[in-house]
Short mmCIF file of C-alpha atoms and ligand atoms in Angstrom, two decimals:
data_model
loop_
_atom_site.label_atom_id
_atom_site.label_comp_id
_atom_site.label_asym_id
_atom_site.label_seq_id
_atom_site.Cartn_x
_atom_site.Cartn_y
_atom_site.Cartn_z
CA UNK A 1 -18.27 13.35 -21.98
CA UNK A 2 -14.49 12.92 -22.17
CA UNK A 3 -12.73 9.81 -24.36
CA UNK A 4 -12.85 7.12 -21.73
CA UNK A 5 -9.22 5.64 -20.43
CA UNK A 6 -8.90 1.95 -21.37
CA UNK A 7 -6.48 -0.28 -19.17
CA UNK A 8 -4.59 -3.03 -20.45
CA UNK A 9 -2.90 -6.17 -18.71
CA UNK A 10 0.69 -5.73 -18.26
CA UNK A 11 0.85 -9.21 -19.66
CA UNK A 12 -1.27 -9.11 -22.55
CA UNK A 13 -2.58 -5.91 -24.17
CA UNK A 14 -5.02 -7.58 -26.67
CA UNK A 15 -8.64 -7.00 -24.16
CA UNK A 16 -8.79 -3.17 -23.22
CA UNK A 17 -11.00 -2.92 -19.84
CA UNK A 18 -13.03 0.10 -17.83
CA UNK A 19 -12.04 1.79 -14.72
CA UNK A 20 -15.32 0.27 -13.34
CA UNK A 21 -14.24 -3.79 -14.06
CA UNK A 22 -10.32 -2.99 -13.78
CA UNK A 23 -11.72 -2.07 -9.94
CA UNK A 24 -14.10 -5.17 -9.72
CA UNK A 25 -11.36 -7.79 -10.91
CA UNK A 26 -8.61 -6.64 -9.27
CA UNK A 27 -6.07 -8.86 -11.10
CA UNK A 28 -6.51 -9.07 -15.28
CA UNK A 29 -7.69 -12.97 -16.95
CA UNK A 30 -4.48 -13.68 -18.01
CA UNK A 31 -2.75 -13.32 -14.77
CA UNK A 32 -1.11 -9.73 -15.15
CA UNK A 33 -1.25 -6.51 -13.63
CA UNK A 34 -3.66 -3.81 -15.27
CA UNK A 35 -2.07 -0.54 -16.02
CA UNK A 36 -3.89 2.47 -18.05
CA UNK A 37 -2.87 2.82 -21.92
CA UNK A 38 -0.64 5.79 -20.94
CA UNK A 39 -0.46 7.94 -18.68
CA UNK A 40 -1.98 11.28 -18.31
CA UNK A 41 -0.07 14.49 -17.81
CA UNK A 42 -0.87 17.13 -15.03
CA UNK A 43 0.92 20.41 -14.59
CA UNK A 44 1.38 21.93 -11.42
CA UNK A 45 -0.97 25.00 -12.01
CA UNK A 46 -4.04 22.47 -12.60
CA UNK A 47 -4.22 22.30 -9.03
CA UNK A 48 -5.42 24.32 -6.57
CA UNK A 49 -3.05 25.47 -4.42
CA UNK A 50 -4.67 25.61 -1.00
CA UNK A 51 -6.72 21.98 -1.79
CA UNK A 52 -7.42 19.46 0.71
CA UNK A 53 -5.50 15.92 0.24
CA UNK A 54 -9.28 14.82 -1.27
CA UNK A 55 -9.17 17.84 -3.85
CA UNK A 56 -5.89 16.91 -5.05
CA UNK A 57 -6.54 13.36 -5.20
CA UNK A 58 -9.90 14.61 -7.39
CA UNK A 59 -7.72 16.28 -10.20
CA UNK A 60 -5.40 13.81 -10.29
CA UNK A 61 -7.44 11.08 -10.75
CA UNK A 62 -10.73 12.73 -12.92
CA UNK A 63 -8.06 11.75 -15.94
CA UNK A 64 -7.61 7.94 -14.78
CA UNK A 65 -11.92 8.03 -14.44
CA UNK A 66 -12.77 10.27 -17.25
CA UNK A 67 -15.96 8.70 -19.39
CA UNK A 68 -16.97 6.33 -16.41
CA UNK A 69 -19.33 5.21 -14.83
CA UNK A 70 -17.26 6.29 -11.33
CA UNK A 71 -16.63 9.40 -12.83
CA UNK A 72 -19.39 11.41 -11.04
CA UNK A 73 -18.88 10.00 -7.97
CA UNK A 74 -15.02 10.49 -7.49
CA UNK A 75 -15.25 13.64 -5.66
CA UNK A 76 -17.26 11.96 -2.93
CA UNK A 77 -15.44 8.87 -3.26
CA UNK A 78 -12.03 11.14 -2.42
CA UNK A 79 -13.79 12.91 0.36
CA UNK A 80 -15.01 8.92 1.66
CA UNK A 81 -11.34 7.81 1.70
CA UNK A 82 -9.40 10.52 2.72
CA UNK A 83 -10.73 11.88 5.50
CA UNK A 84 -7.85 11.89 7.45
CA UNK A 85 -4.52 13.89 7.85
CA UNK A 86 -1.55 13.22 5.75
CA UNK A 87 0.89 15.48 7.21
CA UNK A 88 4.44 16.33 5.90
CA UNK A 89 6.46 17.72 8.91
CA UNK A 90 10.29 18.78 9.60
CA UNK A 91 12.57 16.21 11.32
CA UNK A 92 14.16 17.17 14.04
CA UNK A 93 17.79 16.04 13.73
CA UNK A 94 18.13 17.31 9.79
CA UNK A 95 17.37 20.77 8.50
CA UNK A 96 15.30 20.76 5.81
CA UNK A 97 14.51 16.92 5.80
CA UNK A 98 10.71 16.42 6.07
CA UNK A 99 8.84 12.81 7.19
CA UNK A 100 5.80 12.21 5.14
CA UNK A 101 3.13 10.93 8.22
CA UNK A 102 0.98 7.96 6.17
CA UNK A 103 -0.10 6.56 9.21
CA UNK A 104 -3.30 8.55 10.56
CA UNK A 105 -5.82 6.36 9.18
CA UNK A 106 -7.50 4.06 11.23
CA UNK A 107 -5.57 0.79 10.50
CA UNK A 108 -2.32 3.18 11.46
CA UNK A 109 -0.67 2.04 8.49
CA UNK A 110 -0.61 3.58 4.69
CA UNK A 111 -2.81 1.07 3.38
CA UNK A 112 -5.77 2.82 4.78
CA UNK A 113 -5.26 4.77 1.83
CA UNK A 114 -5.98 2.09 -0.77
CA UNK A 115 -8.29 0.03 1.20
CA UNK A 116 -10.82 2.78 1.92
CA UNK A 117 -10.96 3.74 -1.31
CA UNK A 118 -11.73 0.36 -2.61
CA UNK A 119 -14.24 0.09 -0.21
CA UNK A 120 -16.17 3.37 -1.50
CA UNK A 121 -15.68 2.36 -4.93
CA UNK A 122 -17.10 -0.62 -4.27
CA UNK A 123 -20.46 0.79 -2.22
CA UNK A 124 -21.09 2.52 -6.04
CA UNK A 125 -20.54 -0.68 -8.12
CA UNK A 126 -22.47 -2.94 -5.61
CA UNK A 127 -24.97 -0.85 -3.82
CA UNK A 128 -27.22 -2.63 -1.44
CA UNK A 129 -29.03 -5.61 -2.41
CA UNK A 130 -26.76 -6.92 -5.40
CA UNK A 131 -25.46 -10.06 -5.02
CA UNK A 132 -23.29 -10.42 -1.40
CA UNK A 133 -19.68 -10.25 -2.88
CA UNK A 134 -17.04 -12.20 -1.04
CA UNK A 135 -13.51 -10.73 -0.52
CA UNK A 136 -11.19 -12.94 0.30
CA UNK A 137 -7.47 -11.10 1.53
CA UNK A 138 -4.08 -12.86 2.80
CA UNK A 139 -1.94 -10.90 5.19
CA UNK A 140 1.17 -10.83 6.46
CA UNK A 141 0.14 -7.99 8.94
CA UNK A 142 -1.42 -4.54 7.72
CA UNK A 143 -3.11 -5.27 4.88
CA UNK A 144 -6.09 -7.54 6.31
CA UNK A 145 -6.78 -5.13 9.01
CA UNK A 146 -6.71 -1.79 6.48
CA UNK A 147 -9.48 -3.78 4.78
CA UNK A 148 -10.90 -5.18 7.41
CA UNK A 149 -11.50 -1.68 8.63
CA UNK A 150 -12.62 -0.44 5.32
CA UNK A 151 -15.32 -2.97 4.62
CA UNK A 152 -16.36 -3.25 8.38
CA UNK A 153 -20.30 -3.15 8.48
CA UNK A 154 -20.82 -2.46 4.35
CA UNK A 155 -23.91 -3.70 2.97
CA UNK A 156 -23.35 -6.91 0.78
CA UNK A 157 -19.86 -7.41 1.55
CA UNK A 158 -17.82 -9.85 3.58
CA UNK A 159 -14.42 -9.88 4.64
CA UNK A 160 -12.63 -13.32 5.07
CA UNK A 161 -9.03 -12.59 6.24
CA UNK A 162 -6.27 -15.55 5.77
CA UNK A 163 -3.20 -15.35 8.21
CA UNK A 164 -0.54 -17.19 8.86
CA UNK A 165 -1.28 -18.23 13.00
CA UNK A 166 1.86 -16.85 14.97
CA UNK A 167 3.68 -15.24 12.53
CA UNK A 168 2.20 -11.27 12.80
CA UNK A 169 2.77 -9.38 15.73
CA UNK A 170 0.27 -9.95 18.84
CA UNK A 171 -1.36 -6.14 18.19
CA UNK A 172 -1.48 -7.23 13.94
CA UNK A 173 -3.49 -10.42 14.97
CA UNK A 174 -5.67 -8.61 17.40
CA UNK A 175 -6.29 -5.91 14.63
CA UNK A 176 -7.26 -8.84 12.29
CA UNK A 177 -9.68 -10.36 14.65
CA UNK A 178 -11.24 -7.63 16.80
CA UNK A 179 -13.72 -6.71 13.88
CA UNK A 180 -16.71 -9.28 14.12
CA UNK A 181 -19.89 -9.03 12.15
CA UNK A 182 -19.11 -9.55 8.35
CA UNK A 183 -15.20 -9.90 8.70
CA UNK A 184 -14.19 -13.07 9.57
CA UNK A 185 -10.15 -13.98 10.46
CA UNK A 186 -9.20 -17.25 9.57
CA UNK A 187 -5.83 -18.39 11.32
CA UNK A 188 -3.59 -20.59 9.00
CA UNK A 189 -1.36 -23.29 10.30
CA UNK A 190 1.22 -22.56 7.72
CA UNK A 191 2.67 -19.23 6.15
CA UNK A 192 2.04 -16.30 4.24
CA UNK A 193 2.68 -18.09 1.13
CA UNK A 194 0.05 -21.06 2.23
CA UNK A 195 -2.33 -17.84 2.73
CA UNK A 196 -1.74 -16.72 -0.57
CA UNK A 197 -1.69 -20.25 -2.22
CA UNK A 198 -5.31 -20.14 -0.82
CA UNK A 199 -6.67 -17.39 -2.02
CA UNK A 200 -5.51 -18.16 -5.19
CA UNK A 201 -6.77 -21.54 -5.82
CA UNK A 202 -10.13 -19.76 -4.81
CA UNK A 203 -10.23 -17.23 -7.02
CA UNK A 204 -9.45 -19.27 -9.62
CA UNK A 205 -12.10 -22.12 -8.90
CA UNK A 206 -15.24 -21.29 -11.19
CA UNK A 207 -17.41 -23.56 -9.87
CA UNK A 208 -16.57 -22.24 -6.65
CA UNK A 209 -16.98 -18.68 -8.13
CA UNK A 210 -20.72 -19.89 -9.62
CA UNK A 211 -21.52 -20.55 -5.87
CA UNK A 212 -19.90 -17.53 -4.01
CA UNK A 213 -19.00 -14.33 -6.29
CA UNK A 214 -15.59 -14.08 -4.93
CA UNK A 215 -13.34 -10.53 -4.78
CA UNK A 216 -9.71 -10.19 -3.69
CA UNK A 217 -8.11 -7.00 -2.42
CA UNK A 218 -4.73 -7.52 -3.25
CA UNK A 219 -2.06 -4.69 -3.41
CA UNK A 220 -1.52 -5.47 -6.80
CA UNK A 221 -5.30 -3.91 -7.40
CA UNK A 222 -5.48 -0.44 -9.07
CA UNK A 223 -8.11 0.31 -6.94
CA UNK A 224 -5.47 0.81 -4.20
CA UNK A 225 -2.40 1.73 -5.97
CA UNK A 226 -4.26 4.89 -8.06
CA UNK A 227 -5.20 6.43 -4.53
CA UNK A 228 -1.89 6.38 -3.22
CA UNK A 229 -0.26 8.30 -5.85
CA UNK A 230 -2.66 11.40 -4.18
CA UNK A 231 -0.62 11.77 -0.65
CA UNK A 232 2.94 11.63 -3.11
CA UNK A 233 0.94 14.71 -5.59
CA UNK A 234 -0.35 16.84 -2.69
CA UNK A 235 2.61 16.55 -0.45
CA UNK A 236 4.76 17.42 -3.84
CA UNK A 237 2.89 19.98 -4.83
CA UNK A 238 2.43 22.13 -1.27
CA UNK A 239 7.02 21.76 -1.28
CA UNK A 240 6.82 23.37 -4.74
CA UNK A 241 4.31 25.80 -3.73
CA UNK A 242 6.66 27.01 -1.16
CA UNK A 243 10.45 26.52 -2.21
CA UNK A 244 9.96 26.11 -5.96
CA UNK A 245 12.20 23.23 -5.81
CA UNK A 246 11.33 19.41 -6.42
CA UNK A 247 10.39 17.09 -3.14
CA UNK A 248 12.64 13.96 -3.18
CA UNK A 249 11.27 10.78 -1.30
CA UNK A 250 12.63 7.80 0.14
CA UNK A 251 10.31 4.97 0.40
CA UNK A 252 10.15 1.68 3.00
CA UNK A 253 9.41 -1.09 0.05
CA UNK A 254 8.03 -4.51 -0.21
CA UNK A 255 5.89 -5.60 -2.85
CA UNK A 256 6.19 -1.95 -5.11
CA UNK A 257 3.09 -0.34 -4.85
CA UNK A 258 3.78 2.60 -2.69
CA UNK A 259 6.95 3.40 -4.08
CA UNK A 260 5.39 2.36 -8.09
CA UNK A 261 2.64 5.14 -7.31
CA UNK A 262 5.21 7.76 -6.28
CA UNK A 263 7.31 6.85 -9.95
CA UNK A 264 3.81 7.65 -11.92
CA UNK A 265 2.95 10.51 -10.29
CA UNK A 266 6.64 11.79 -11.19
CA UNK A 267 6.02 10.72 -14.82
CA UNK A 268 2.50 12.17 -15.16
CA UNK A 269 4.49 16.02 -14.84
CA UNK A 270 4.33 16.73 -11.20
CA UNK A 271 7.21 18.19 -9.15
CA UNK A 272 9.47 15.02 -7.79
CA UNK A 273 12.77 14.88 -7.56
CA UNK A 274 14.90 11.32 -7.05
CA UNK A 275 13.03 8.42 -6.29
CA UNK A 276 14.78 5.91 -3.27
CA UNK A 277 13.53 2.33 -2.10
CA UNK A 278 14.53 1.74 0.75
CA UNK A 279 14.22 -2.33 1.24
CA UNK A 280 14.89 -4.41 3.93
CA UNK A 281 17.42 -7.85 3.54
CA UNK A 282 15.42 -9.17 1.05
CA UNK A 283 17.59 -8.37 -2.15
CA UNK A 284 15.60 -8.64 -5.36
CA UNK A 285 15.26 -4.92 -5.88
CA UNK A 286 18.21 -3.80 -4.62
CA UNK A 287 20.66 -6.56 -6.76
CA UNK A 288 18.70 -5.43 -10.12
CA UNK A 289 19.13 -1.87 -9.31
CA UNK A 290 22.96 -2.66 -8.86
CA UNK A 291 22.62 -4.25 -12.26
CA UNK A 292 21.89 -7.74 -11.97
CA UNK A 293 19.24 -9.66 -13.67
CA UNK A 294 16.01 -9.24 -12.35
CA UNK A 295 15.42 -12.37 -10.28
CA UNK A 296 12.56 -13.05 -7.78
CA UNK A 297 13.65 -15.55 -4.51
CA UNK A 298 11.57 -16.70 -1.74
CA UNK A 299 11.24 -14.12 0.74
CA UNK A 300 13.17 -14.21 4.26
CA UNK A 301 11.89 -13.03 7.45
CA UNK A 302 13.23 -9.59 8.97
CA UNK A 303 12.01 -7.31 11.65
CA UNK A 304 9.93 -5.10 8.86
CA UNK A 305 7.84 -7.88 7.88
CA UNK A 306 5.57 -5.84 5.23
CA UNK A 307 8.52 -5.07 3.43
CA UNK A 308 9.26 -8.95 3.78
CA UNK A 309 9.29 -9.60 -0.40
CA UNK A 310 11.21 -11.81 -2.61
CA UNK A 311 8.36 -11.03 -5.89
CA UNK A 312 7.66 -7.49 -5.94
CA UNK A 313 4.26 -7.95 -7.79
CA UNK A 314 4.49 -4.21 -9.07
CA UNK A 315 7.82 -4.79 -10.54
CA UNK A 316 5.38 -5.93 -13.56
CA UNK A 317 3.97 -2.36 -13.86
CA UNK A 318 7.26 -0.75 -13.17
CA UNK A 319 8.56 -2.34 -16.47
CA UNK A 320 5.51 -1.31 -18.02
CA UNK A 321 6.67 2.63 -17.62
CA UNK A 322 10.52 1.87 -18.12
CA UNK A 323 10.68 -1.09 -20.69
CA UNK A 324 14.46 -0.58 -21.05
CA UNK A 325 16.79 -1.76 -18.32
CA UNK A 326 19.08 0.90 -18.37
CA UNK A 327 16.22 3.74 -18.09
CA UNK A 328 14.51 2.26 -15.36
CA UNK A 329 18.12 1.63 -13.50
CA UNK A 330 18.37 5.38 -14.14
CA UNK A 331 15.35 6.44 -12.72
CA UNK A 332 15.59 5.15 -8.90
CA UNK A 333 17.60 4.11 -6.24
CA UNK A 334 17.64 1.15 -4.15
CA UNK A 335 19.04 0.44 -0.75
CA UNK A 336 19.35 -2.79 1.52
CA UNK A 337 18.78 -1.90 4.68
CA UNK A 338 19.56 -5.16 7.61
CA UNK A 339 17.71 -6.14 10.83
CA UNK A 340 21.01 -4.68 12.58
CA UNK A 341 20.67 -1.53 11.27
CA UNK A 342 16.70 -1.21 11.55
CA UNK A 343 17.20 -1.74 15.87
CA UNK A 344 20.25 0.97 15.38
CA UNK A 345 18.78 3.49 13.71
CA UNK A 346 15.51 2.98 16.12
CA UNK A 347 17.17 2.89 18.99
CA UNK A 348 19.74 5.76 18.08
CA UNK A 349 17.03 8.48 16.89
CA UNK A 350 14.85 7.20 20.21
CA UNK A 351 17.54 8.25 22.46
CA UNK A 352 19.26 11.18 20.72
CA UNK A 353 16.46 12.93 19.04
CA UNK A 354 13.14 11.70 21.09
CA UNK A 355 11.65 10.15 17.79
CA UNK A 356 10.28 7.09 17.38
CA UNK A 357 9.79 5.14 13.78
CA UNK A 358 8.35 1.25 12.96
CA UNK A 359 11.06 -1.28 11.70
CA UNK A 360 9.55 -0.42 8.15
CA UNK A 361 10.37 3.65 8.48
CA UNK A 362 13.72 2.94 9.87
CA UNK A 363 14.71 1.46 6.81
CA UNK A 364 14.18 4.81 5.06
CA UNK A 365 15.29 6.65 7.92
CA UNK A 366 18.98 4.97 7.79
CA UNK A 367 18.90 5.97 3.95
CA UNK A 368 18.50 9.38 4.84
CA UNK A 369 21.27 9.39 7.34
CA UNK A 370 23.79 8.30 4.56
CA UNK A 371 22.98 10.62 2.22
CA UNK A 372 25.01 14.14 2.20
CA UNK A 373 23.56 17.30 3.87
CA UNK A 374 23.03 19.09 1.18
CA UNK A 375 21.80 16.92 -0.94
CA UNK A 376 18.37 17.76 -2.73
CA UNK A 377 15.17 18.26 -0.01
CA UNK A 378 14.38 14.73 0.88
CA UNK A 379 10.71 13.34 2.76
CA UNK A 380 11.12 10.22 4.12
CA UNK A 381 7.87 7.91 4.15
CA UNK A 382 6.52 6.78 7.24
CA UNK A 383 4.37 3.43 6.50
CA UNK A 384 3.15 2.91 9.82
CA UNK A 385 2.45 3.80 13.35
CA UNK A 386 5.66 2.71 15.83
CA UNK A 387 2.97 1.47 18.79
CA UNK A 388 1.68 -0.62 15.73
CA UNK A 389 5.22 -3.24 16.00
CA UNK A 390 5.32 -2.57 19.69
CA UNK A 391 6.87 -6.38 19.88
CA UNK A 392 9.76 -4.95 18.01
CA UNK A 393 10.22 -2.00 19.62
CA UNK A 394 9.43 -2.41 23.30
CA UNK A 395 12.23 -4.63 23.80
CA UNK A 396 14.84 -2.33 22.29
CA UNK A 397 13.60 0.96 24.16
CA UNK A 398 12.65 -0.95 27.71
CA UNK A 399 9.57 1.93 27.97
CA UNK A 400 5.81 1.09 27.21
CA UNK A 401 4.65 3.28 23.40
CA UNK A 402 2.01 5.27 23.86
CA UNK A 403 -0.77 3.92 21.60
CA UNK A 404 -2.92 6.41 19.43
CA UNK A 405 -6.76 6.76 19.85
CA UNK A 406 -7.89 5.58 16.94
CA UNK A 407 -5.54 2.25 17.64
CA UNK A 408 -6.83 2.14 20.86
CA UNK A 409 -10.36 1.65 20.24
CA UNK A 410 -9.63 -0.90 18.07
CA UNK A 411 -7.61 -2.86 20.76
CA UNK A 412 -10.36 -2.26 23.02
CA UNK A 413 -12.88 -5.02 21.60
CA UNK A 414 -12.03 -8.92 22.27
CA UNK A 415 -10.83 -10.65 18.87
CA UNK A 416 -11.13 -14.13 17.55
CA UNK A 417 -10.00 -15.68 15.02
CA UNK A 418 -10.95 -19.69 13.31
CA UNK A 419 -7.98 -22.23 13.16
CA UNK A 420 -8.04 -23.58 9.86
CA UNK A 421 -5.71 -26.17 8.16
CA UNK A 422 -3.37 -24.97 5.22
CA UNK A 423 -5.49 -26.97 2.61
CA UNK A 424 -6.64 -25.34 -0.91
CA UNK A 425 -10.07 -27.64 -0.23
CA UNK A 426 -10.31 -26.62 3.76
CA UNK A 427 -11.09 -22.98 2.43
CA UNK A 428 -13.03 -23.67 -0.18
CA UNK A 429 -14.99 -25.60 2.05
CA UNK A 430 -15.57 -23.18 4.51
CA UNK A 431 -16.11 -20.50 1.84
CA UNK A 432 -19.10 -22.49 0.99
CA UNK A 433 -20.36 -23.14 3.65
CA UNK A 434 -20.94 -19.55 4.83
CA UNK A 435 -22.38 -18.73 2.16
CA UNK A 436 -25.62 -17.01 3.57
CA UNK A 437 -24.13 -16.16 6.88
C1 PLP B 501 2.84 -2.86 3.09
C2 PLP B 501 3.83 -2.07 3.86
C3 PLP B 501 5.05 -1.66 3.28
C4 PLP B 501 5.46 -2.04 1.89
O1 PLP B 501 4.68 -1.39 0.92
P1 PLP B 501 4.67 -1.92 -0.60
O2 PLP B 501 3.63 -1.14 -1.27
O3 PLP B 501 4.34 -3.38 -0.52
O4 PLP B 501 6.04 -1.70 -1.14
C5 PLP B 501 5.90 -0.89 4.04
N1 PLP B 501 5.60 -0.54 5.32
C6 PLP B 501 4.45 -0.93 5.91
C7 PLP B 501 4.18 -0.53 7.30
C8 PLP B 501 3.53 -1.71 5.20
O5 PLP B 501 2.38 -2.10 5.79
#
């Protein structure tokens, strides 16, 4: 058996944890973010050429497993999780500028990705009859429903979703609640940050913990961050296969860990080029990439409200891999990118070029239209599905979207969600008193 990769807290270092409980915990006892002890290197002829998105996401990620536990099972755990197309297709108003589709899964947004692999990780580590786990998400939109869709119906699991009631889009909300069985959506009267305030004080509470073995599924969990470095490797490696030349990518970012998973799989030896984070009017990123101090605000509301971040959690583990200013500064770009120009660039490639992209894509999309023509082969990232922010983008186009299959059928079913009161104790309560249900 291979040396085993130990993972250490971004905060810490001293306690060196498994794959297997790195997975489980999601966030490391002393508060930080895990991140392996370094990371491997790949070449470009370890892979096989004419792979399937699951093949490449095997040899990328045997290194991350090797010695576990989970090691066995990662080739079915890849073919689990991504079982559904991650295209890279030409734009049409650009030659040679590609869009990177992460939206076919069946949440319609890219953190299908993470969430489904979580979810067959976790079938391994908790098969049937264990203890029921708890896992307990906040959401400001596609996150809840990714897991929610993930865990739907698995064995000795249940979902509790926190939202904040009337702030995510009428088709996010119906996403959230539409599930049933064991995911329940709790609607907060407060925000986000009440939702995640929550959470928190759950997680934390060890007597509450001794009662109901709690879980989160957090972005900032490895278990989702590791699979989305896969769609960044295979869509890499097909360009080089082809042209020989590096892939560039511009990224729609929020809290890091899309963008964070295209930097490692850059640094592990695969064929990237430039790195661009494309961020909406929240700041933080964009004023320490122009050379500020790094400083973390409270987040403001805009029309890509993923990407609606003042704290990039994964700015922790981007530090980890550059812990010099000036290096990481070097390493990417960053772009602010306003609700005006979102509804122009929408609106603009609607009517000129017959394309439609979410508030979140736009973003990356008006970075690509400011860069020079010739400039290096550039993908833009598509997070999500357009009919998913139909609220947005209805009103701007004045025609109904046409709404993908897979979204469909999960409109079709009525949802409901609880009212509950933004109080630490409320949840807890509630938490507790489920706890057989
Ligand atoms: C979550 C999300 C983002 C931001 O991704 P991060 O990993 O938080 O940077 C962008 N677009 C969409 C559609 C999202 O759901």
């Amino acid at each position: 058996m291979s040396e085993p990769l130990l993972y250490r807290s971004t905060r810490g270092g001293r306690h060196a944890a498994r794959i297997d409980d790195v997975i489980a915990a999601g966030l490391a006892p002393d508060g930080g973010l895990y991140v392996p002890e370094a990371l491997p290197r790949l070449d470009p002829a370890d892979f096989d050429a004419h792979g399937s998105l699951a093949d490449t996401a095997v040899t990328l990620l045997r290194p991350f497993f090797a010695g576990n536990v989970l090691s066995d099972a990662l080739p079915e755990i890849c073919r689990e999780a991504l079982n559904f197309e991650v295209p890279l297709r030409p734009l049409r108003h650009r030659r040679g500028a590609m869009m990177l589709e992460l939206f076919h899964g069946p949440s319609a947004a890219f953190k299908d990705v993470g969430a489904r692999f979580l979810a067959a990780c976790f079938r391994r580590l908790r098969p049937a009859g264990s203890t029921p786990l708890t896992i307990l998400v906040a959401t400001s939109g596609d996150t809840g429903a990714a897991v929610a869709a993930a865990f739907h119906r698995q064995p000795g699991v249940r979902v509790v979703i926190l939202y904040p009631d009337g702030r995510v889009s009428p088709r996010q909300a119906h996403q959230l609640g539409c599930f049933g069985d064991n995911v329940h959506a709790l609607r907060v009267a407060g925000s986000f940050d009440d939702c995640q305030r929550m959470v928190k004080s759950a997680l934390n509470d060890e007597v509450l913990q001794a009662q109901v073995p709690l879980s989160s599924a957090n972005s900032i969990s490895l278990g989702r961050l590791l699979p989305q470095m896969s769609y960044y490797a295979h869509s890499a490696l097909g360009w080089w296969h082809h042209h020989r030349t590096p892939l560039s990518f511009i990224v729609p970012t929020g809290n890091l860990g899309n963008a964070l998973a295209c930097v490692w799989v850059r640094e592990m030896g695969l064929p990237i080029g430039e790195i661009h984070l494309a961020c909406n009017a929240n700041m933080t990123l964009c004023d320490y990439f122009e050379g500020d101090p790094y400083s973390p605000r409270p987040a403001i509301p805009t029309l890509a409200n993923a990407m609606d971040v003042g704290a990039p959690s994964n700015f922790e583990r981007l530090r980890w891999t550059f812990p010099h200013d000036a290096d990481l500064r070097a390493e990417l770009h960053a772009s602010s990118v306003g609700d005006e120009r979102i509804v122009e660039t929408i609106v603009r490639h609607a009517k000129n070029h017959d394309e439609l992209f979410c508030p979140h894509t736009a973003t990356a999309m008006h970075v690509l239209d400011g860069l020079p023509d010739d400039h290096a082969p550039w993908a833009v990232v598509a997070t999500a599905h357009p009919a998913k922010f139909e609220s947005v983008l209805e009103p701007l186009l004045g025609f109904p979207l046409e709404v993908p299959p897979a979204l469909a059928a999960m409109l079709e079913p009525r949802a409901t969600a609880e009212p509950l009161v933004a109080e630490d104790e409320l949840l807890k309560g509630w938490l507790r008193g489920r706890v057989t249900a």
